């Protein structure tokens, strides 16, 4: 007969934390959110630590090099998506490793023949009003001019006018040499010439970087950034259980700091074969996470197979329909609690601590705090990061509201790379993810700071100054469906429901 778990499985929204005693030292500035990313032995330290317990999901709609740089600046790590060619993925990794703080690649590029109408559409998509005009319309083409919103008047000009008619031409631009200018020189030029942006070009006038005035304060304030011993940002990359023999060396050559096998179901021989191959071929210094699993048995399997961290969660992702289509999964909170117990037991038995990552299903900021309290060492988030300026997807405006696109790796849109396909007849394949929109939310930095300030504040209410202490001290309670209603505002009429006359 089948095995039945005795308890129903629950998700984050069904739990609350009960405050504990907090001393006068328990104030948010004293809270450290540092956490281990990869396994370590008792008495030793994890070789890779992150300064905030957040990683961004291994997804086309979430983790490219721009996201990775923005998140590393704040103290977390991105895993660059693997559902692309090996060359493209390695290129993204190397862009993060070669990134010079403050020097950005142009993401809004137009040709001299681009019309004003097209420029306004692009501005809506990216949210950026400064555009480089290059001969071929690429980020590294020959720079022929710049268009900013000060160059056109929508009310007075025809939408058919082209960039070359109204751009500031190269001859009138202040620019600098990409090979010899450092950030502080660039910032001085911006200041002396009252510029908003300084383009840096090579000796053939090809655009290499832009330095923005608005980034100046950003560049000064990255207390939490995670860097390697050469002061380069840390970056992770997703891999699969099929082409690892070619993909892994390419990613390592590009400078990836940590890898993660990306699969919706990790309790499989394919994962142990992959882990064994990588550790035998490249040594134990190459760190590889594995997953996903949702119970103690799955954890134990991947731990013994050599995983450096283990991801937890099946079917809880916001764009995930695995539970509906295949009937597999487990409430995310119960899965985390169960796997955290298995991790602690494994640690007591072997003296090896394997961090676990709660992956998917974070809806409210406090869900992250709950995941930590339940034993997660860090979280992986998709929807959360997809809403920000730094995610790789288009920003669109529908009925006056700005939205960003967000699609699952198991959706048809992403599945050319067939992460969820087990082989066989293509016609019989089915989707495990959806293509959707999420509300646009602005910059990663602002949002992450706000989410983390809530996390620090809750930890203080529970008398904890570190994640470890929080896990030991937390008291959690399941709540009834009636008390969940009580948790939101209730029995009042919200003012924003009335429009002002
Ligand atoms: P969320 O943060 O709730 O958006 O969930 C993101 C997670 O969902 C990913 O890290 C991954 O584990 C899972 N995912 C990604 N694509 C799909 C799918 O298409 N079913 N699921």
Short mmCIF file of C-alpha atoms and ligand atoms in Angstrom, two decimals:
data_model
loop_
_atom_site.label_atom_id
_atom_site.label_comp_id
_atom_site.label_asym_id
_atom_site.label_seq_id
_atom_site.Cartn_x
_atom_site.Cartn_y
_atom_site.Cartn_z
CA UNK A 1 0.00 0.00 0.00
CA UNK A 2 1.09 3.55 -0.68
CA UNK A 3 2.79 5.61 2.02
CA UNK A 4 0.64 8.38 3.49
CA UNK A 5 2.15 11.38 5.24
CA UNK A 6 0.27 11.81 8.49
CA UNK A 7 -0.02 15.60 8.42
CA UNK A 8 -1.47 17.73 5.60
CA UNK A 9 1.14 19.85 3.89
CA UNK A 10 0.97 23.58 4.49
CA UNK A 11 2.21 26.71 2.85
CA UNK A 12 3.67 29.95 4.21
CA UNK A 13 0.37 31.86 4.35
CA UNK A 14 -0.89 29.43 6.98
CA UNK A 15 1.80 30.25 9.53
CA UNK A 16 2.70 33.17 11.76
CA UNK A 17 5.61 33.89 14.06
CA UNK A 18 4.98 34.44 17.74
CA UNK A 19 7.33 37.12 19.12
CA UNK A 20 9.94 36.19 21.70
CA UNK A 21 11.82 38.29 24.25
CA UNK A 22 13.96 40.98 22.63
CA UNK A 23 16.74 42.68 24.53
CA UNK A 24 17.79 46.30 23.94
CA UNK A 25 20.52 45.02 21.58
CA UNK A 26 17.82 43.73 19.24
CA UNK A 27 17.65 46.61 16.81
CA UNK A 28 17.67 46.26 13.01
CA UNK A 29 21.16 47.76 12.51
CA UNK A 30 22.62 44.96 14.64
CA UNK A 31 21.05 42.20 12.54
CA UNK A 32 23.34 40.23 10.20
CA UNK A 33 21.69 38.44 7.30
CA UNK A 34 24.85 36.65 6.21
CA UNK A 35 24.28 32.99 5.35
CA UNK A 36 26.25 30.04 3.94
CA UNK A 37 25.67 29.13 0.29
CA UNK A 38 27.63 25.86 0.14
CA UNK A 39 28.32 23.01 2.50
CA UNK A 40 31.01 23.06 5.18
CA UNK A 41 32.36 20.84 7.94
CA UNK A 42 31.78 21.43 11.64
CA UNK A 43 34.29 23.99 12.93
CA UNK A 44 34.96 25.31 9.41
CA UNK A 45 33.31 28.10 7.44
CA UNK A 46 31.38 27.91 4.20
CA UNK A 47 33.68 28.75 1.24
CA UNK A 48 30.92 30.91 -0.25
CA UNK A 49 28.75 33.11 1.91
CA UNK A 50 26.20 35.65 0.78
CA UNK A 51 25.30 38.76 2.73
CA UNK A 52 21.54 38.55 2.24
CA UNK A 53 19.59 35.28 2.02
CA UNK A 54 18.34 35.85 -1.54
CA UNK A 55 19.17 34.21 -4.84
CA UNK A 56 17.40 34.89 -8.13
CA UNK A 57 15.73 32.04 -10.00
CA UNK A 58 17.35 30.10 -12.83
CA UNK A 59 14.90 31.49 -15.38
CA UNK A 60 14.97 33.27 -18.74
CA UNK A 61 12.61 35.91 -17.38
CA UNK A 62 14.71 36.59 -14.28
CA UNK A 63 18.45 35.97 -14.20
CA UNK A 64 20.69 37.46 -16.86
CA UNK A 65 23.92 39.39 -16.31
CA UNK A 66 22.15 42.68 -15.52
CA UNK A 67 20.15 41.02 -12.74
CA UNK A 68 23.26 39.23 -11.47
CA UNK A 69 25.21 42.48 -11.14
CA UNK A 70 22.34 44.31 -9.42
CA UNK A 71 21.77 41.49 -6.94
CA UNK A 72 25.46 40.94 -6.17
CA UNK A 73 25.70 44.66 -5.35
CA UNK A 74 23.02 44.16 -2.72
CA UNK A 75 24.62 41.01 -1.30
CA UNK A 76 22.82 38.11 -3.02
CA UNK A 77 23.60 35.85 -5.95
CA UNK A 78 21.88 35.18 -9.29
CA UNK A 79 21.95 31.90 -11.12
CA UNK A 80 22.14 32.73 -14.82
CA UNK A 81 19.55 30.70 -16.72
CA UNK A 82 20.71 27.58 -18.52
CA UNK A 83 17.89 27.39 -21.07
CA UNK A 84 20.09 29.00 -23.72
CA UNK A 85 23.15 27.96 -25.69
CA UNK A 86 26.34 27.22 -23.76
CA UNK A 87 28.09 30.14 -25.51
CA UNK A 88 25.37 32.64 -24.62
CA UNK A 89 25.24 31.55 -21.01
CA UNK A 90 29.05 31.64 -20.65
CA UNK A 91 29.02 35.10 -22.24
CA UNK A 92 26.55 36.33 -19.58
CA UNK A 93 28.71 34.88 -16.81
CA UNK A 94 31.80 36.53 -18.17
CA UNK A 95 29.99 39.88 -18.49
CA UNK A 96 29.31 39.73 -14.74
CA UNK A 97 32.90 38.77 -13.95
CA UNK A 98 34.30 41.51 -16.20
CA UNK A 99 31.87 44.14 -15.05
CA UNK A 100 33.48 47.36 -13.99
CA UNK A 101 31.41 48.96 -11.28
CA UNK A 102 29.66 52.05 -12.58
CA UNK A 103 30.32 51.17 -16.25
CA UNK A 104 27.15 49.83 -17.83
CA UNK A 105 26.48 48.39 -21.27
CA UNK A 106 23.88 50.35 -23.14
CA UNK A 107 20.52 48.54 -23.06
CA UNK A 108 18.50 50.95 -25.22
CA UNK A 109 20.07 51.13 -28.64
CA UNK A 110 18.72 52.61 -31.82
CA UNK A 111 19.82 53.24 -35.40
CA UNK A 112 19.99 56.66 -37.07
CA UNK A 113 16.84 55.64 -38.98
CA UNK A 114 14.77 54.70 -35.92
CA UNK A 115 11.61 56.84 -35.79
CA UNK A 116 10.39 58.92 -32.87
CA UNK A 117 7.40 56.56 -32.57
CA UNK A 118 9.73 53.59 -32.17
CA UNK A 119 11.86 55.50 -29.69
CA UNK A 120 8.84 56.20 -27.47
CA UNK A 121 7.85 52.52 -27.60
CA UNK A 122 11.36 51.47 -26.57
CA UNK A 123 11.32 54.00 -23.75
CA UNK A 124 8.09 52.49 -22.47
CA UNK A 125 9.56 48.97 -22.63
CA UNK A 126 12.83 49.66 -20.86
CA UNK A 127 11.92 52.68 -18.77
CA UNK A 128 15.16 54.35 -19.95
CA UNK A 129 15.12 57.66 -21.75
CA UNK A 130 18.81 57.84 -22.73
CA UNK A 131 19.47 55.93 -25.93
CA UNK A 132 22.68 55.36 -27.81
CA UNK A 133 22.44 55.81 -31.58
CA UNK A 134 24.86 53.38 -33.21
CA UNK A 135 25.41 52.65 -36.91
CA UNK A 136 23.97 49.13 -36.57
CA UNK A 137 21.65 49.71 -33.60
CA UNK A 138 23.66 47.44 -31.25
CA UNK A 139 25.21 48.18 -27.85
CA UNK A 140 28.70 47.93 -29.30
CA UNK A 141 28.22 49.55 -32.71
CA UNK A 142 29.91 52.77 -33.89
CA UNK A 143 28.49 55.60 -31.78
CA UNK A 144 26.92 58.28 -34.00
CA UNK A 145 24.86 60.17 -31.42
CA UNK A 146 22.68 60.13 -28.32
CA UNK A 147 18.95 60.67 -27.91
CA UNK A 148 17.47 61.75 -24.59
CA UNK A 149 14.00 63.06 -23.81
CA UNK A 150 15.42 66.59 -24.07
CA UNK A 151 15.98 66.07 -27.82
CA UNK A 152 12.32 65.83 -28.84
CA UNK A 153 8.96 67.45 -28.17
CA UNK A 154 6.20 64.94 -28.62
CA UNK A 155 3.55 67.62 -29.11
CA UNK A 156 5.43 69.45 -31.86
CA UNK A 157 7.07 66.65 -33.82
CA UNK A 158 5.91 63.96 -36.20
CA UNK A 159 6.23 60.36 -35.03
CA UNK A 160 7.95 59.59 -38.37
CA UNK A 161 10.95 61.84 -37.73
CA UNK A 162 14.12 59.79 -37.43
CA UNK A 163 16.79 59.85 -34.72
CA UNK A 164 19.43 61.37 -37.02
CA UNK A 165 17.25 64.48 -37.46
CA UNK A 166 17.12 65.37 -33.76
CA UNK A 167 19.83 63.40 -31.90
CA UNK A 168 22.86 65.06 -30.36
CA UNK A 169 25.49 64.01 -32.92
CA UNK A 170 28.80 62.45 -31.93
CA UNK A 171 30.70 65.62 -32.88
CA UNK A 172 28.86 67.51 -30.13
CA UNK A 173 29.18 64.83 -27.45
CA UNK A 174 31.56 64.78 -24.51
CA UNK A 175 32.96 61.26 -24.46
CA UNK A 176 35.91 59.37 -23.00
CA UNK A 177 38.35 56.63 -23.95
CA UNK A 178 37.09 53.25 -22.72
CA UNK A 179 40.57 51.81 -22.37
CA UNK A 180 42.13 54.50 -20.22
CA UNK A 181 39.35 56.13 -18.20
CA UNK A 182 38.63 54.93 -14.68
CA UNK A 183 35.41 55.47 -12.76
CA UNK A 184 36.58 58.42 -10.74
CA UNK A 185 37.87 60.20 -13.88
CA UNK A 186 34.54 59.48 -15.58
CA UNK A 187 32.63 60.90 -12.63
CA UNK A 188 34.83 64.02 -12.70
CA UNK A 189 34.06 64.52 -16.40
CA UNK A 190 30.34 64.15 -15.69
CA UNK A 191 30.61 66.73 -12.94
CA UNK A 192 32.80 69.22 -14.87
CA UNK A 193 30.63 69.11 -17.99
CA UNK A 194 27.26 68.91 -16.19
CA UNK A 195 26.40 65.69 -18.02
CA UNK A 196 23.81 63.08 -17.14
CA UNK A 197 25.71 60.37 -18.98
CA UNK A 198 29.21 59.91 -20.30
CA UNK A 199 29.72 57.46 -23.19
CA UNK A 200 33.01 55.56 -23.34
CA UNK A 201 34.22 54.52 -26.78
CA UNK A 202 37.18 52.57 -28.12
CA UNK A 203 39.64 53.87 -30.68
CA UNK A 204 37.28 52.95 -33.53
CA UNK A 205 34.50 55.02 -31.96
CA UNK A 206 32.62 51.86 -31.02
CA UNK A 207 30.51 52.19 -27.89
CA UNK A 208 31.79 50.17 -24.91
CA UNK A 209 30.13 51.58 -21.78
CA UNK A 210 28.07 54.37 -20.38
CA UNK A 211 28.56 55.99 -16.97
CA UNK A 212 25.48 57.66 -15.52
CA UNK A 213 25.37 60.55 -13.08
CA UNK A 214 22.44 58.92 -11.25
CA UNK A 215 24.59 55.86 -10.47
CA UNK A 216 27.19 57.95 -8.69
CA UNK A 217 25.70 57.52 -5.22
CA UNK A 218 24.96 53.84 -5.97
CA UNK A 219 28.59 53.20 -6.80
CA UNK A 220 29.61 54.56 -3.43
CA UNK A 221 27.13 52.63 -1.34
CA UNK A 222 27.47 48.92 -1.70
CA UNK A 223 28.28 47.86 1.81
CA UNK A 224 26.78 44.42 1.29
CA UNK A 225 28.16 43.52 -2.11
CA UNK A 226 29.43 39.96 -2.60
CA UNK A 227 32.78 39.77 -4.37
CA UNK A 228 35.53 37.22 -5.03
CA UNK A 229 39.19 37.62 -4.08
CA UNK A 230 39.77 39.68 -7.24
CA UNK A 231 36.96 42.07 -6.27
CA UNK A 232 34.68 40.75 -9.02
CA UNK A 233 30.98 40.14 -8.36
CA UNK A 234 29.93 36.59 -7.48
CA UNK A 235 27.71 34.83 -9.98
CA UNK A 236 26.05 31.42 -10.25
CA UNK A 237 24.79 29.48 -13.26
CA UNK A 238 22.15 26.83 -13.89
CA UNK A 239 23.12 23.54 -15.54
CA UNK A 240 21.20 20.46 -16.65
CA UNK A 241 21.77 16.71 -16.44
CA UNK A 242 22.36 16.29 -20.18
CA UNK A 243 25.07 18.57 -21.60
CA UNK A 244 27.11 19.10 -18.39
CA UNK A 245 30.31 17.68 -19.91
CA UNK A 246 30.43 20.67 -22.30
CA UNK A 247 28.48 23.30 -20.34
CA UNK A 248 30.31 23.04 -17.01
CA UNK A 249 33.85 23.69 -18.31
CA UNK A 250 32.58 26.62 -20.42
CA UNK A 251 30.89 28.18 -17.39
CA UNK A 252 33.90 27.62 -15.17
CA UNK A 253 36.19 29.18 -17.78
CA UNK A 254 33.90 32.16 -17.90
CA UNK A 255 34.33 32.52 -14.13
CA UNK A 256 31.11 31.07 -12.61
CA UNK A 257 31.51 30.84 -8.83
CA UNK A 258 28.80 28.28 -8.18
CA UNK A 259 26.59 26.01 -10.27
CA UNK A 260 23.16 24.53 -9.68
CA UNK A 261 21.44 21.62 -11.39
CA UNK A 262 18.13 23.03 -12.51
CA UNK A 263 15.27 20.57 -12.41
CA UNK A 264 11.72 20.49 -11.12
CA UNK A 265 12.36 17.02 -9.69
CA UNK A 266 15.76 16.27 -8.20
CA UNK A 267 15.34 12.88 -6.54
CA UNK A 268 16.80 11.13 -9.58
CA UNK A 269 19.79 9.15 -10.66
CA UNK A 270 20.51 11.78 -13.34
CA UNK A 271 21.42 14.24 -10.62
CA UNK A 272 23.77 11.86 -8.82
CA UNK A 273 25.49 10.99 -12.12
CA UNK A 274 25.92 14.69 -12.87
CA UNK A 275 27.25 15.55 -9.39
CA UNK A 276 29.70 12.64 -9.46
CA UNK A 277 30.98 13.59 -12.90
CA UNK A 278 31.54 17.23 -11.96
CA UNK A 279 33.30 16.51 -8.67
CA UNK A 280 35.49 13.79 -10.19
CA UNK A 281 36.36 15.82 -13.25
CA UNK A 282 36.80 19.29 -11.72
CA UNK A 283 37.41 18.59 -8.01
CA UNK A 284 35.50 19.48 -4.88
CA UNK A 285 36.33 23.18 -5.19
CA UNK A 286 33.71 23.42 -7.90
CA UNK A 287 30.48 23.96 -5.98
CA UNK A 288 27.23 22.52 -7.31
CA UNK A 289 23.74 22.74 -5.83
CA UNK A 290 21.06 20.19 -6.69
CA UNK A 291 17.29 19.75 -6.42
CA UNK A 292 14.46 20.16 -6.16
CA UNK A 293 13.24 17.85 -3.40
CA UNK A 294 10.42 18.12 -0.86
CA UNK A 295 11.13 15.49 1.77
CA UNK A 296 13.83 13.97 3.96
CA UNK A 297 14.42 11.03 1.62
CA UNK A 298 15.10 13.32 -1.32
CA UNK A 299 17.45 15.44 0.78
CA UNK A 300 19.42 12.42 1.99
CA UNK A 301 19.80 11.14 -1.57
CA UNK A 302 21.25 14.41 -2.87
CA UNK A 303 23.40 14.89 0.25
CA UNK A 304 25.00 11.50 -0.27
CA UNK A 305 25.38 12.21 -3.99
CA UNK A 306 27.62 15.18 -3.11
CA UNK A 307 25.36 18.24 -3.49
CA UNK A 308 26.88 21.44 -2.09
CA UNK A 309 23.45 22.89 -1.34
CA UNK A 310 19.97 21.51 -1.85
CA UNK A 311 16.91 23.28 -3.25
CA UNK A 312 13.48 22.60 -1.81
CA UNK A 313 10.14 23.04 -3.55
CA UNK A 314 7.95 21.41 -6.17
CA UNK A 315 4.95 23.11 -7.66
CA UNK A 316 4.88 26.19 -5.42
CA UNK A 317 6.27 28.63 -8.00
CA UNK A 318 3.89 31.41 -9.05
CA UNK A 319 4.05 30.43 -12.74
CA UNK A 320 4.20 26.70 -12.02
CA UNK A 321 1.35 24.33 -12.88
CA UNK A 322 3.23 21.10 -12.11
CA UNK A 323 0.77 20.25 -9.34
CA UNK A 324 -2.21 20.75 -11.65
CA UNK A 325 -0.77 18.87 -14.59
CA UNK A 326 1.07 16.05 -12.87
CA UNK A 327 -0.34 15.92 -9.35
CA UNK A 328 3.08 16.06 -7.68
CA UNK A 329 4.41 18.51 -5.11
CA UNK A 330 4.05 19.49 -1.49
CA UNK A 331 3.04 22.59 0.47
CA UNK A 332 6.18 24.71 0.53
CA UNK A 333 6.27 25.36 4.30
CA UNK A 334 5.96 21.67 5.18
CA UNK A 335 8.60 20.76 2.60
CA UNK A 336 11.06 23.28 4.07
CA UNK A 337 10.39 22.18 7.66
CA UNK A 338 10.86 18.49 6.78
CA UNK A 339 14.02 19.01 4.77
CA UNK A 340 15.49 21.34 7.42
CA UNK A 341 15.02 18.58 10.00
CA UNK A 342 16.78 16.13 7.66
CA UNK A 343 19.64 18.61 7.18
CA UNK A 344 20.11 18.99 10.94
CA UNK A 345 20.03 15.24 11.44
CA UNK A 346 22.61 14.79 8.66
CA UNK A 347 24.81 17.42 10.34
CA UNK A 348 24.63 15.67 13.71
CA UNK A 349 25.49 12.36 12.07
CA UNK A 350 28.28 13.45 9.72
CA UNK A 351 29.43 16.90 10.90
CA UNK A 352 28.66 18.26 7.40
CA UNK A 353 26.23 21.17 7.12
CA UNK A 354 24.47 21.35 3.76
CA UNK A 355 22.57 24.64 3.29
CA UNK A 356 19.04 24.38 1.97
CA UNK A 357 17.28 26.86 -0.30
CA UNK A 358 13.52 27.43 -0.25
CA UNK A 359 12.66 27.79 -3.94
CA UNK A 360 9.39 29.28 -5.18
CA UNK A 361 6.10 30.37 -3.68
CA UNK A 362 7.22 33.54 -1.91
CA UNK A 363 4.28 35.94 -2.26
CA UNK A 364 4.62 38.43 0.61
CA UNK A 365 7.88 39.69 2.07
CA UNK A 366 7.12 38.00 5.37
CA UNK A 367 7.07 34.61 3.62
CA UNK A 368 10.84 34.96 3.24
CA UNK A 369 11.19 35.54 6.97
CA UNK A 370 9.01 32.50 7.65
CA UNK A 371 11.10 30.35 5.30
CA UNK A 372 14.22 31.29 7.29
CA UNK A 373 12.49 30.63 10.60
CA UNK A 374 11.46 27.21 9.31
CA UNK A 375 15.09 26.36 8.62
CA UNK A 376 15.90 27.58 5.10
CA UNK A 377 19.40 29.05 4.79
CA UNK A 378 18.39 31.19 1.82
CA UNK A 379 15.60 31.62 -0.72
CA UNK A 380 15.37 31.47 -4.50
CA UNK A 381 12.88 33.92 -5.98
CA UNK A 382 11.45 34.27 -9.46
CA UNK A 383 8.32 36.42 -9.45
CA UNK A 384 9.82 38.75 -6.86
CA UNK A 385 12.81 39.71 -9.05
CA UNK A 386 10.93 39.58 -12.36
CA UNK A 387 9.07 42.77 -11.37
CA UNK A 388 12.16 44.95 -11.27
CA UNK A 389 13.92 47.18 -13.83
CA UNK A 390 16.84 44.76 -13.89
CA UNK A 391 14.93 41.66 -15.08
CA UNK A 392 15.49 40.82 -18.74
CA UNK A 393 11.85 41.04 -19.84
CA UNK A 394 9.83 43.75 -21.55
CA UNK A 395 7.94 46.31 -19.58
CA UNK A 396 4.49 46.91 -21.09
CA UNK A 397 1.66 49.29 -20.35
CA UNK A 398 -1.81 47.82 -20.27
CA UNK A 399 -4.86 49.89 -19.26
CA UNK A 400 -2.58 52.52 -17.78
CA UNK A 401 -0.67 50.06 -15.58
CA UNK A 402 2.95 49.11 -16.07
CA UNK A 403 3.59 45.37 -16.11
CA UNK A 404 6.59 43.13 -16.75
CA UNK A 405 6.46 39.79 -18.53
CA UNK A 406 7.20 36.67 -16.51
CA UNK A 407 7.09 33.11 -17.83
CA UNK A 408 7.92 29.69 -16.38
CA UNK A 409 10.80 27.54 -17.57
CA UNK A 410 8.25 24.78 -18.21
CA UNK A 411 6.11 26.99 -20.47
CA UNK A 412 6.18 26.60 -24.23
CA UNK A 413 7.83 29.98 -24.45
CA UNK A 414 10.91 28.75 -22.56
CA UNK A 415 10.87 25.08 -23.27
CA UNK A 416 12.92 24.95 -26.43
CA UNK A 417 15.49 23.90 -23.91
CA UNK A 418 13.17 21.25 -22.56
CA UNK A 419 14.09 21.31 -18.94
CA UNK A 420 10.87 19.50 -18.16
CA UNK A 421 10.92 17.16 -21.14
CA UNK A 422 11.85 13.58 -20.42
CA UNK A 423 12.37 12.71 -24.09
CA UNK A 424 9.85 10.86 -26.24
CA UNK A 425 7.20 12.08 -28.61
CA UNK A 426 7.12 15.90 -28.79
CA UNK A 427 3.40 15.87 -29.55
CA UNK A 428 2.74 14.27 -26.17
CA UNK A 429 4.63 16.91 -24.24
CA UNK A 430 2.64 19.23 -22.01
CA UNK A 431 3.31 22.56 -20.37
CA UNK A 432 4.26 22.81 -16.69
CA UNK A 433 4.43 26.57 -16.57
CA UNK A 434 2.51 29.63 -17.76
CA UNK A 435 3.36 32.86 -19.56
CA UNK A 436 2.16 35.85 -17.54
CA UNK A 437 2.50 39.46 -16.45
CA UNK A 438 3.50 40.78 -13.02
CA UNK A 439 3.10 44.36 -11.75
CA UNK A 440 6.19 46.44 -12.48
CA UNK A 441 7.80 47.45 -9.19
CA UNK A 442 10.80 49.71 -9.95
CA UNK A 443 14.41 49.18 -8.96
CA UNK A 444 15.83 46.07 -7.33
CA UNK A 445 17.76 48.07 -4.79
CA UNK A 446 14.75 49.94 -3.39
CA UNK A 447 12.61 46.82 -3.19
CA UNK A 448 15.27 44.57 -1.68
CA UNK A 449 16.09 47.20 0.94
CA UNK A 450 12.45 47.46 1.94
CA UNK A 451 11.92 43.68 2.09
CA UNK A 452 15.04 43.22 4.18
CA UNK A 453 14.13 45.99 6.59
CA UNK A 454 10.92 44.09 7.34
CA UNK A 455 12.91 40.88 7.79
CA UNK A 456 15.35 42.53 10.22
CA UNK A 457 12.51 44.05 12.17
CA UNK A 458 10.71 40.69 12.56
CA UNK A 459 13.94 39.00 13.59
CA UNK A 460 14.33 41.63 16.32
CA UNK A 461 10.78 40.93 17.51
CA UNK A 462 11.84 37.31 17.90
CA UNK A 463 15.03 38.27 19.76
CA UNK A 464 17.44 37.16 17.01
CA UNK A 465 20.42 38.97 15.50
CA UNK A 466 21.55 36.25 13.06
CA UNK A 467 19.72 33.79 10.85
CA UNK A 468 21.07 30.86 12.88
CA UNK A 469 19.82 32.40 16.11
CA UNK A 470 16.48 33.16 14.45
CA UNK A 471 16.07 29.51 13.43
CA UNK A 472 16.79 28.37 16.97
CA UNK A 473 14.57 30.91 18.72
CA UNK A 474 11.58 31.13 16.37
CA UNK A 475 8.17 30.07 17.60
CA UNK A 476 5.73 29.35 14.79
CA UNK A 477 2.01 28.79 14.88
CA UNK A 478 -0.41 27.47 12.28
CA UNK A 479 -3.39 29.79 11.91
CA UNK A 480 -6.99 28.93 11.18
CA UNK A 481 -8.62 30.24 8.01
CA UNK A 482 -10.71 32.62 10.13
CA UNK A 483 -7.65 34.17 11.73
CA UNK A 484 -6.08 34.60 8.30
CA UNK A 485 -9.00 36.94 7.49
CA UNK A 486 -8.34 38.78 10.76
CA UNK A 487 -4.72 39.32 9.63
CA UNK A 488 -5.63 41.74 6.82
CA UNK A 489 -7.50 44.99 7.31
CA UNK A 490 -11.12 44.06 7.95
CA UNK A 491 -14.48 45.59 8.79
CA UNK A 492 -13.40 49.00 7.52
CA UNK A 493 -14.00 50.65 4.14
CA UNK A 494 -10.65 51.43 2.54
CA UNK A 495 -10.36 55.03 1.36
CA UNK A 496 -8.73 54.14 -1.95
CA UNK A 497 -11.95 52.33 -2.95
CA UNK A 498 -13.56 55.77 -3.34
CA UNK A 499 -12.44 58.02 -6.14
CA UNK A 500 -12.19 61.68 -5.25
CA UNK A 501 -14.69 63.99 -6.88
P1 LIG B 1 8.28 32.09 -7.80
O1 LIG B 1 9.34 32.82 -7.03
O2 LIG B 1 7.09 31.74 -6.96
O3 LIG B 1 7.89 32.79 -9.06
O4 LIG B 1 8.92 30.68 -8.21
C1 LIG B 1 10.10 30.56 -8.94
C2 LIG B 1 10.47 29.09 -9.04
O5 LIG B 1 9.47 28.37 -9.77
C3 LIG B 1 11.75 28.79 -9.80
O6 LIG B 1 12.91 29.02 -9.06
C4 LIG B 1 11.56 27.33 -10.19
O7 LIG B 1 11.91 26.45 -9.15
C5 LIG B 1 10.06 27.24 -10.40
N1 LIG B 1 9.69 27.24 -11.81
C6 LIG B 1 10.29 27.90 -12.84
N2 LIG B 1 9.59 27.62 -13.96
C7 LIG B 1 8.60 26.82 -13.58
C8 LIG B 1 7.58 26.24 -14.45
O8 LIG B 1 7.47 26.60 -15.61
N3 LIG B 1 6.79 25.34 -13.92
N4 LIG B 1 8.66 26.62 -12.26
#
